[in-house]
PDB file of C-alpha atoms in Angstrom:
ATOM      1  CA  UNK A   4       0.000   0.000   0.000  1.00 77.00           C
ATOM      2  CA  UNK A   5       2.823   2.276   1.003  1.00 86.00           C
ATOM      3  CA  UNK A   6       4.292   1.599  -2.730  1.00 81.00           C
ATOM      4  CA  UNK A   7       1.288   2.186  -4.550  1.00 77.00           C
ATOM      5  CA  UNK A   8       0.727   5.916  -2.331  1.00 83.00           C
ATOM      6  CA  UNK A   9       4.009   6.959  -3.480  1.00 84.00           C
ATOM      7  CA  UNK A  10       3.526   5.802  -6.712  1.00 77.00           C
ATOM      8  CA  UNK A  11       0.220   7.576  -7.214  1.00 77.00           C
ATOM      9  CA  UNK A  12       2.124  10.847  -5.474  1.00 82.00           C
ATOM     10  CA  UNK A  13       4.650  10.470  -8.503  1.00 79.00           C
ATOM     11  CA  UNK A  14       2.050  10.182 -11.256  1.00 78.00           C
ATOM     12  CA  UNK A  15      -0.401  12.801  -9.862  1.00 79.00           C
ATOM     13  CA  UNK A  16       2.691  15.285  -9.017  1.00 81.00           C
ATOM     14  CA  UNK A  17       4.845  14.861 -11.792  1.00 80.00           C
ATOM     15  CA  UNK A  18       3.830  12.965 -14.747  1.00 81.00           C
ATOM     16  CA  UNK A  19      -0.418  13.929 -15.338  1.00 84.00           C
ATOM     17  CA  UNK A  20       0.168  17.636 -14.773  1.00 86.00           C
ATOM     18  CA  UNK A  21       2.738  17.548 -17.598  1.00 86.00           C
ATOM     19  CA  UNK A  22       0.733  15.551 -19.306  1.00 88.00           C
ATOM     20  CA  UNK A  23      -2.249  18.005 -19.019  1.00 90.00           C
ATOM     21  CA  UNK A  24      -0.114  20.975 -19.885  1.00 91.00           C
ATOM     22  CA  UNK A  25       1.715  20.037 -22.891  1.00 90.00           C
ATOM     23  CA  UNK A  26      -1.581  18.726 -24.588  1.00 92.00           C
ATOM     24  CA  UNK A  27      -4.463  20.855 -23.176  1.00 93.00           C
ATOM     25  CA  UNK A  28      -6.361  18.648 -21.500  1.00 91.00           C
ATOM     26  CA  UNK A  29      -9.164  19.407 -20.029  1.00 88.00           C
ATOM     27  CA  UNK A  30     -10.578  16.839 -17.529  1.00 86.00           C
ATOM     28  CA  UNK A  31      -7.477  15.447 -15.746  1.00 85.00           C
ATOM     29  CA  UNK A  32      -9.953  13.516 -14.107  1.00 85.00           C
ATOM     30  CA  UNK A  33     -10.649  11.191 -17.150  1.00 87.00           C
ATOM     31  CA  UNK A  34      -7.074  11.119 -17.576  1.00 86.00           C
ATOM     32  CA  UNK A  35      -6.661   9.683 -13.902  1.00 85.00           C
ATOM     33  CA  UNK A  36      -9.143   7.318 -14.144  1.00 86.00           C
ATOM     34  CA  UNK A  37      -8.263   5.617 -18.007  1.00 87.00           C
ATOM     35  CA  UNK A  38      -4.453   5.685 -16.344  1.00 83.00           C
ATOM     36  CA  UNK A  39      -6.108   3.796 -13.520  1.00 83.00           C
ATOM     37  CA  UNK A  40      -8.306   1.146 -15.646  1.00 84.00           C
ATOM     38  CA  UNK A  41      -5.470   0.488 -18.238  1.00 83.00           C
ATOM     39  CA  UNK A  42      -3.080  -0.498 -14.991  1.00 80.00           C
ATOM     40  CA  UNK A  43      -5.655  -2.914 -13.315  1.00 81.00           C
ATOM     41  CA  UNK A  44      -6.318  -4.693 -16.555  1.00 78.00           C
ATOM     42  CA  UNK A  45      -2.909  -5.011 -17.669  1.00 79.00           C
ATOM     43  CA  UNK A  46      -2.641  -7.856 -20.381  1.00 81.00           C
ATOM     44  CA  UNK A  47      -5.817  -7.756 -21.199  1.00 81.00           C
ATOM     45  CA  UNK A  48      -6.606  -7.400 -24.767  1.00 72.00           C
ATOM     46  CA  UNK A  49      -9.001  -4.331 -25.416  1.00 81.00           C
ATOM     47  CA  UNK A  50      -9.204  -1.144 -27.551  1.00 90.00           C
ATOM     48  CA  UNK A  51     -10.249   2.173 -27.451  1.00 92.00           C
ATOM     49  CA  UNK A  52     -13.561   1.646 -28.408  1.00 93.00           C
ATOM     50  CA  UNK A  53     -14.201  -0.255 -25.537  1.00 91.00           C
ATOM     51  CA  UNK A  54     -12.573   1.671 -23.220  1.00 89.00           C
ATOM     52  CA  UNK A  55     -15.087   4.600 -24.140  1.00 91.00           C
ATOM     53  CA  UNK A  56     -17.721   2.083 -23.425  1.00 90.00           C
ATOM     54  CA  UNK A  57     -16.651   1.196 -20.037  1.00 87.00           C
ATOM     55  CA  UNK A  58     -16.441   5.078 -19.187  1.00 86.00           C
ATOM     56  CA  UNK A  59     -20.092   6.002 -20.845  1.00 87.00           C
ATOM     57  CA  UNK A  60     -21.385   2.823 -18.569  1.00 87.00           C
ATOM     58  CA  UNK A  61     -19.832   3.237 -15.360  1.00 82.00           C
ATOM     59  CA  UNK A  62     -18.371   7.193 -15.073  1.00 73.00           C
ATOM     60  CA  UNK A  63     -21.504   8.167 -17.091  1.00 74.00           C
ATOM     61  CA  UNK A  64     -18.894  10.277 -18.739  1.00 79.00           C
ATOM     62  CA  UNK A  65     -19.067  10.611 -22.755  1.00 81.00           C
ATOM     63  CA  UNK A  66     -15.246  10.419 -23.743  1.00 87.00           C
ATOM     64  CA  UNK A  67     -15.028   9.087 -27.392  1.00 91.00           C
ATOM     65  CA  UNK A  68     -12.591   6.187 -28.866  1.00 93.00           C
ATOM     66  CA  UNK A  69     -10.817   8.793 -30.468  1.00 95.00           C
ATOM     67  CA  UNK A  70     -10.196  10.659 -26.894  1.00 93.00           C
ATOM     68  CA  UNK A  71      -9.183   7.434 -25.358  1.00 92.00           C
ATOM     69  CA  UNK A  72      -6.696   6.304 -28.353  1.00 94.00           C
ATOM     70  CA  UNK A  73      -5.378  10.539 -27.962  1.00 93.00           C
ATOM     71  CA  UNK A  74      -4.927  10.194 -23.773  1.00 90.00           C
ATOM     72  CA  UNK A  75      -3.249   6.564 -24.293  1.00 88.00           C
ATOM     73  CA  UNK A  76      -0.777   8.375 -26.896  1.00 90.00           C
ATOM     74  CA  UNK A  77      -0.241  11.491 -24.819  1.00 89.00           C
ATOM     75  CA  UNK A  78       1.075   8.656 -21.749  1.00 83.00           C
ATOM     76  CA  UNK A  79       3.232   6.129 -24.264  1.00 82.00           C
ATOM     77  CA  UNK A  80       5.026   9.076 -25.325  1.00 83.00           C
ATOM     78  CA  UNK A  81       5.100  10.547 -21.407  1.00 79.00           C
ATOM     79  CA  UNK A  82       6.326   6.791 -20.136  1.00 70.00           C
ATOM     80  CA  UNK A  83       3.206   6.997 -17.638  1.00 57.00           C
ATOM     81  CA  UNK A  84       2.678   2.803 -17.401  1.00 55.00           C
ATOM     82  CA  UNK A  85       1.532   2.417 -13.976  1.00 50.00           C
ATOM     83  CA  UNK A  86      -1.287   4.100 -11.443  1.00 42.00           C
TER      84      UNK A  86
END
């Protein structure tokens, strides 16, 4: 538990907030949470697509598959890999 803390300190301090700023984005809040869902299911095969679906169904939040492919790119090319 202690790692996981310091690990979320890390990625909400350091790594989102650049994230957020080089790429305007707007809710970091969907940002947290598809950082989140993509490190609990972790070899899992999915796509974007149903990423959006798992938002619209359980965040009741509308993101698109083309929002969820863009905030996947933004954190491959920012190294962000765990939550």
């Amino acid at each position: 538990d202690e790692k996981k803390q310091y690990l979320y300190k890390i990625l909400s301090t350091k790594y989102l907030p650049e994230i957020v700023d080089k790429y305007n984005i707007k809710n970091i809040d969907e940002l947290v949470e598809l950082t989140r869902l993509l490190a609990y299911h972790i070899g899992e095969l999915t796509n974007p697509l149903q990423i959006a679906n798992v938002f619209a169904a359980s965040k009741d939040w509308h993101l698109t598959d083309k929002t969820v492919k863009n905030y996947i790119t933004y954190r491959n090319k920012n190294q962000v890999f765990f939550a």
